[in-house]
Coordinates of C-alpha atoms in Angstrom, one line a residue:
Chain A
M203 CA -5.0 -46.2 -15.6
A204 CA -4.2 -46.7 -19.8
S205 CA -8.1 -47.0 -21.3
A206 CA -6.2 -49.0 -24.1
A207 CA -4.1 -52.2 -23.9
G208 CA -0.9 -50.7 -23.9
S209 CA -1.0 -47.5 -24.4
G210 CA 1.7 -46.0 -21.8
R211 CA 0.9 -48.0 -19.0
R212 CA 3.0 -48.6 -16.2
I213 CA 3.9 -52.2 -14.9
V214 CA 6.1 -52.5 -12.3
V215 CA 7.8 -56.6 -12.2
A216 CA 9.2 -58.1 -8.9
V217 CA 12.5 -59.3 -9.5
D218 CA 14.6 -61.6 -7.0
E219 CA 17.5 -64.5 -7.9
G220 CA 14.5 -67.1 -8.3
E221 CA 13.1 -69.4 -12.3
E222 CA 10.3 -68.1 -11.2
S223 CA 10.8 -64.5 -11.5
A224 CA 12.2 -64.6 -14.4
Y225 CA 9.5 -66.9 -15.7
A226 CA 6.9 -63.9 -15.3
L227 CA 8.6 -61.2 -16.6
T228 CA 9.1 -63.3 -19.9
W229 CA 5.6 -64.3 -19.7
C230 CA 4.5 -60.4 -19.0
L231 CA 6.6 -59.3 -22.1
A232 CA 5.1 -62.0 -24.0
N233 CA 1.4 -61.6 -23.0
V234 CA 1.2 -58.1 -21.6
V235 CA 3.3 -55.6 -22.7
S236 CA 1.6 -54.1 -26.0
P237 CA 3.8 -55.2 -29.0
A238 CA 3.1 -51.9 -29.9
G239 CA 5.1 -49.9 -27.4
G240 CA 4.2 -47.4 -25.3
D241 CA 4.6 -49.4 -21.5
T242 CA 7.6 -49.2 -18.9
L243 CA 8.4 -52.0 -16.8
V244 CA 10.4 -51.3 -13.6
L245 CA 12.1 -54.0 -12.1
V246 CA 11.8 -53.7 -8.7
H247 CA 14.2 -56.7 -6.7
A248 CA 14.3 -56.4 -2.8
R249 CA 17.5 -56.2 -1.4
R250 CA 18.1 -58.4 1.5
P251 CA 18.1 -56.2 5.1
R252 CA 20.6 -56.5 7.5
P253 CA 19.1 -56.8 10.4
V254 CA 18.9 -60.9 8.6
Y255 CA 22.9 -61.0 9.7
A256 CA 22.3 -59.0 12.8
A257 CA 20.4 -62.0 13.6
M258 CA 21.8 -64.3 13.0
D259 CA 25.2 -62.8 14.8
S260 CA 23.1 -62.5 18.3
A261 CA 22.2 -66.7 18.3
G262 CA 26.0 -67.3 18.6
Y263 CA 27.5 -66.7 15.6
M264 CA 30.9 -65.0 15.8
M265 CA 30.6 -62.3 13.5
T266 CA 33.4 -60.2 12.9
S267 CA 33.5 -56.8 10.7
D268 CA 35.8 -58.8 7.6
V269 CA 32.8 -61.4 7.5
L270 CA 29.9 -58.8 7.7
A271 CA 31.6 -57.4 4.8
S272 CA 31.6 -60.5 2.8
V273 CA 27.8 -61.4 3.7
E274 CA 27.8 -58.2 2.3
R275 CA 29.6 -58.1 -0.5
H276 CA 27.9 -61.5 -1.7
A277 CA 24.2 -59.9 -1.2
N278 CA 25.3 -57.3 -3.2
A279 CA 26.7 -59.6 -6.5
V280 CA 22.8 -62.1 -5.9
S281 CA 21.0 -58.6 -6.3
A282 CA 22.9 -57.4 -9.1
A283 CA 22.5 -60.9 -11.1
A284 CA 19.2 -61.4 -10.4
V285 CA 18.3 -57.1 -11.9
D286 CA 21.1 -57.5 -15.0
K287 CA 19.1 -60.7 -15.8
A288 CA 15.7 -59.5 -16.1
K289 CA 17.2 -56.5 -17.3
R290 CA 19.0 -59.3 -19.8
L291 CA 15.5 -60.4 -20.7
C292 CA 13.8 -57.1 -21.5
A293 CA 16.7 -56.7 -24.0
D294 CA 14.6 -58.7 -26.1
H295 CA 12.2 -56.2 -26.3
P296 CA 13.3 -52.8 -27.0
H297 CA 9.6 -51.5 -27.9
V298 CA 9.7 -51.5 -23.9
K299 CA 11.0 -48.8 -21.5
V300 CA 13.1 -50.4 -19.1
E301 CA 13.6 -49.0 -15.4
T302 CA 15.1 -50.1 -12.1
L303 CA 14.9 -50.4 -8.4
V304 CA 16.6 -52.1 -6.0
E305 CA 15.9 -51.0 -2.7
S306 CA 17.0 -53.1 1.7
G307 CA 14.1 -54.5 2.8
D308 CA 11.3 -57.0 3.7
P309 CA 10.3 -58.1 -0.5
R310 CA 6.6 -57.5 0.5
D311 CA 6.9 -54.4 2.0
V312 CA 9.7 -52.8 -0.8
V313 CA 6.8 -54.6 -4.1
C314 CA 4.1 -52.8 -2.8
D315 CA 5.9 -49.7 -1.7
A316 CA 7.2 -49.6 -4.7
A317 CA 3.8 -50.1 -6.8
E318 CA 2.0 -47.8 -4.5
K319 CA 5.0 -44.9 -5.6
L320 CA 5.4 -45.2 -8.9
A321 CA 1.6 -45.4 -9.4
A322 CA 1.5 -48.8 -11.1
D323 CA -1.4 -49.8 -13.2
L324 CA -0.1 -53.4 -13.0
L325 CA 2.0 -55.4 -10.7
V326 CA 3.7 -59.2 -11.8
M327 CA 5.1 -61.4 -9.8
G328 CA 6.1 -65.3 -9.2
S329 CA 3.9 -67.1 -6.2
H330 CA 7.1 -68.5 -5.6
G331 CA 9.5 -66.3 -5.1
Y332 CA 12.4 -64.9 -2.2
G333 CA 12.9 -68.8 -1.0
F334 CA 11.1 -71.3 1.4
I335 CA 12.3 -70.2 4.6
Q336 CA 11.5 -66.6 4.3
R337 CA 7.8 -67.4 3.1
A338 CA 7.2 -69.8 6.6
F339 CA 7.8 -67.5 8.2
L340 CA 6.4 -64.4 6.5
G341 CA 4.0 -65.6 4.7
S342 CA 4.3 -65.6 0.8
V343 CA 4.5 -62.6 -1.2
S344 CA 2.5 -62.5 -3.5
N345 CA -0.4 -63.6 -1.1
H346 CA 0.1 -60.6 0.6
C347 CA 1.1 -58.1 -2.1
A348 CA -2.1 -59.4 -4.4
Q349 CA -4.0 -58.7 -1.0
N350 CA -2.7 -55.3 0.5
C351 CA -1.4 -53.8 -3.1
K352 CA -3.9 -51.2 -4.5
C353 CA -3.2 -52.0 -8.1
P354 CA -4.6 -55.3 -10.0
V355 CA -1.6 -58.0 -9.3
L356 CA -0.5 -60.2 -11.5
V357 CA 0.5 -64.0 -10.0
V358 CA 2.5 -66.3 -12.1
K359 CA 3.7 -69.7 -11.4
R360 CA 6.5 -71.9 -13.7
P361 CA 5.2 -74.7 -14.6
K362 CA 6.4 -77.8 -13.7
E363 CA 8.6 -79.5 -16.5
Chain B
M37 CA 0.3 -70.6 -24.5
A38 CA 1.0 -67.8 -26.6
S39 CA 3.9 -67.0 -28.1
A40 CA 2.8 -63.2 -28.9
A41 CA 0.2 -60.7 -27.1
G42 CA -3.4 -61.8 -27.5
S43 CA -2.6 -64.5 -30.5
G44 CA -6.2 -66.9 -29.3
R45 CA -5.2 -67.2 -25.9
R46 CA -7.9 -68.5 -23.1
I47 CA -8.8 -65.8 -20.4
V48 CA -11.2 -67.4 -17.7
V49 CA -12.8 -64.7 -16.3
A50 CA -14.0 -65.4 -12.7
V51 CA -17.4 -63.9 -12.2
D52 CA -20.3 -63.5 -9.7
E53 CA -22.6 -60.3 -8.2
G54 CA -20.2 -57.9 -7.3
E55 CA -19.2 -54.3 -8.5
E56 CA -15.6 -56.3 -8.3
S57 CA -16.3 -59.1 -10.1
A58 CA -17.6 -56.8 -12.7
Y59 CA -14.5 -53.7 -12.6
A60 CA -12.0 -57.3 -12.6
L61 CA -13.5 -57.6 -16.3
T62 CA -14.0 -54.0 -17.7
W63 CA -9.9 -53.7 -16.3
C64 CA -9.5 -57.1 -18.7
L65 CA -11.5 -55.9 -21.7
A66 CA -9.0 -52.9 -21.3
N67 CA -5.7 -53.9 -20.7
V68 CA -5.0 -57.4 -21.1
V69 CA -7.5 -58.8 -24.7
S70 CA -6.0 -58.1 -27.7
P71 CA -7.6 -55.0 -29.1
A72 CA -6.7 -57.0 -32.3
G73 CA -8.8 -59.8 -32.0
G74 CA -7.8 -63.4 -31.3
D75 CA -8.4 -64.2 -27.4
T76 CA -11.3 -66.4 -26.1
L77 CA -13.4 -64.9 -22.6
V78 CA -14.9 -68.0 -20.5
L79 CA -17.1 -66.1 -18.1
V80 CA -17.3 -68.6 -15.1
H81 CA -19.7 -68.4 -12.3
A82 CA -19.7 -70.6 -9.5
R83 CA -23.6 -70.7 -8.2
R84 CA -24.1 -71.4 -3.9
P85 CA -24.6 -75.2 -3.5
R86 CA -27.4 -76.5 -2.1
P87 CA -25.8 -77.5 1.4
V88 CA -26.0 -74.1 2.3
Y89 CA -29.4 -73.9 2.9
A90 CA -29.6 -77.9 4.5
A91 CA -26.9 -76.1 7.4
M92 CA -29.6 -73.6 8.1
D93 CA -32.1 -75.8 8.0
S94 CA -30.2 -78.2 10.6
A95 CA -29.9 -75.0 12.9
G96 CA -33.7 -74.7 13.4
Y97 CA -35.3 -72.8 11.0
M98 CA -38.2 -73.9 9.5
M99 CA -37.7 -74.7 5.7
T100 CA -41.0 -75.7 3.8
S101 CA -40.0 -77.6 0.8
D102 CA -41.8 -73.7 -1.2
V103 CA -39.2 -71.9 1.2
L104 CA -36.6 -73.9 -0.3
A105 CA -37.8 -73.8 -4.2
S106 CA -37.6 -70.0 -3.4
V107 CA -35.0 -69.6 -1.9
E108 CA -33.3 -72.0 -4.8
R109 CA -35.3 -70.0 -7.5
H110 CA -33.7 -66.3 -5.7
A111 CA -30.0 -68.2 -5.8
N112 CA -31.2 -69.2 -9.8
A113 CA -31.7 -65.0 -10.6
V114 CA -28.9 -64.2 -8.7
S115 CA -26.3 -66.0 -10.6
A116 CA -28.4 -65.5 -14.2
A117 CA -28.0 -61.8 -13.4
A118 CA -24.5 -61.7 -12.5
V119 CA -23.5 -63.4 -15.7
D120 CA -25.7 -61.3 -17.7
K121 CA -24.6 -58.4 -16.0
A122 CA -20.2 -59.6 -17.2
K123 CA -22.1 -60.9 -21.1
R124 CA -23.3 -56.9 -21.4
L125 CA -19.9 -55.6 -20.0
C126 CA -18.0 -57.9 -22.8
A127 CA -21.3 -57.0 -25.9
D128 CA -18.7 -53.1 -25.8
H129 CA -16.3 -55.7 -27.6
P130 CA -17.1 -57.6 -30.6
H131 CA -13.1 -58.7 -31.3
V132 CA -14.1 -60.8 -28.2
K133 CA -15.6 -64.5 -28.0
V134 CA -17.3 -65.2 -24.9
E135 CA -17.9 -68.3 -23.9
T136 CA -19.5 -68.8 -20.6
L137 CA -19.5 -71.4 -17.8
V138 CA -21.6 -72.3 -14.8
E139 CA -21.3 -74.9 -11.7
S140 CA -22.5 -75.9 -8.4
G141 CA -19.7 -75.2 -6.2
D142 CA -17.5 -73.8 -4.0
P143 CA -15.8 -71.3 -5.8
R144 CA -12.6 -71.6 -4.9
D145 CA -13.2 -75.2 -6.7
V146 CA -15.0 -74.0 -9.5
V147 CA -13.1 -71.4 -10.8
C148 CA -9.9 -73.0 -10.0
D149 CA -11.4 -76.4 -11.8
A150 CA -12.5 -74.5 -14.6
A151 CA -9.3 -72.7 -15.7
E152 CA -7.3 -76.4 -15.2
K153 CA -10.5 -78.4 -17.5
L154 CA -10.5 -75.1 -19.7
A155 CA -6.7 -75.1 -20.4
A156 CA -7.3 -71.3 -19.7
D157 CA -3.5 -69.3 -20.0
L158 CA -4.4 -66.4 -17.4
L159 CA -6.8 -66.8 -14.8
V160 CA -9.0 -62.9 -13.9
M161 CA -10.4 -62.2 -11.2
G162 CA -11.6 -59.4 -8.0
S163 CA -10.0 -59.7 -4.6
H164 CA -12.5 -59.4 -2.9
G165 CA -15.4 -61.9 -4.3
Y166 CA -17.9 -63.5 -3.0
G167 CA -18.6 -62.1 -0.1
F168 CA -17.6 -61.1 3.2
I169 CA -19.1 -64.0 5.2
Q170 CA -18.0 -66.9 3.1
R171 CA -14.1 -65.3 2.9
A172 CA -14.3 -65.4 6.8
F173 CA -14.9 -69.1 6.9
L174 CA -13.1 -70.2 4.0
G175 CA -10.8 -67.9 3.3
S176 CA -10.1 -65.7 -0.2
V177 CA -11.3 -67.1 -2.8
S178 CA -8.9 -65.3 -5.1
N179 CA -5.9 -66.5 -3.0
H180 CA -6.3 -69.4 -3.3
C181 CA -6.7 -69.6 -6.5
A182 CA -3.1 -67.7 -6.9
Q183 CA -2.1 -70.1 -5.0
N184 CA -3.4 -73.3 -6.5
C185 CA -4.1 -72.9 -9.8
K186 CA -1.6 -73.4 -12.6
C187 CA -2.3 -70.7 -15.4
P188 CA -0.9 -66.8 -14.2
V189 CA -4.1 -65.6 -11.9
L190 CA -5.0 -62.0 -12.3
V191 CA -6.4 -60.5 -8.8
V192 CA -8.0 -57.1 -9.6
K193 CA -9.7 -55.2 -6.6
R194 CA -11.7 -51.9 -6.9
P195 CA -10.3 -48.8 -6.6
K196 CA -11.5 -47.1 -3.9
E197 CA -14.1 -43.4 -4.8

């Protein structure tokens, strides 16, 4: 762990397609990342896993391989857009080294595993990422990470306008 | 909200008698507080409310006023020791302005209300404060704050030795 503010820390930021995740990243860039440089941000994005579509299929939907391919293409495009947007937010902070990591799976596992694997000094995430439905069934991603990741976890909420 | 790292932010740190809360404060001092100065730390401590003892009494314990006074004195001493320890940790960082706030009540309410009232830019806390029993009955204080406080919440876990 870094011994002084901003000396070569590895900060993992969970990125999804929502506004709150963008706000969390912006807050981190303004308030946590050292203006003197030396920190590395790793933007981690969890792509929705295929089983979601398989489950829809078994519930009675007819999914031809064309439809599946189209759904998959759409999911990939959403992922790419989320990561691109996050990278653009970082572009104003040239003193920060930025890396990206995209993995398929449950965001709770993807984000916690990434923080662990990368030996993160800090994990930053929005409070309500990954949508209402997912949260209702799986529980809050941020609560899960705050309890289960070994590193400090910063949960950022988007202020109401 | 501060626009650059460490320019006059008000950072609330939840303080209890545990080692994890001390670790969270230390981590915050090393990693969040600006070495250039300008930030204010507010150490917030929730003192256990009297109803805890009243409930013990109604469960069949004999509590004379002497015993109650003694229990109360002990609780006050524990609170004072927790706040003093936190202040000592801050003493190595003379560039930080330190304030303290002690309130009686459920720590979830005390900490969230303090963050709100003080218009905190950030709330810092340990993951497992305020004891196992309290957590089992009331839920995790850090989960509650991460979901309900408006400001960003940093949850710090003490690494296992």
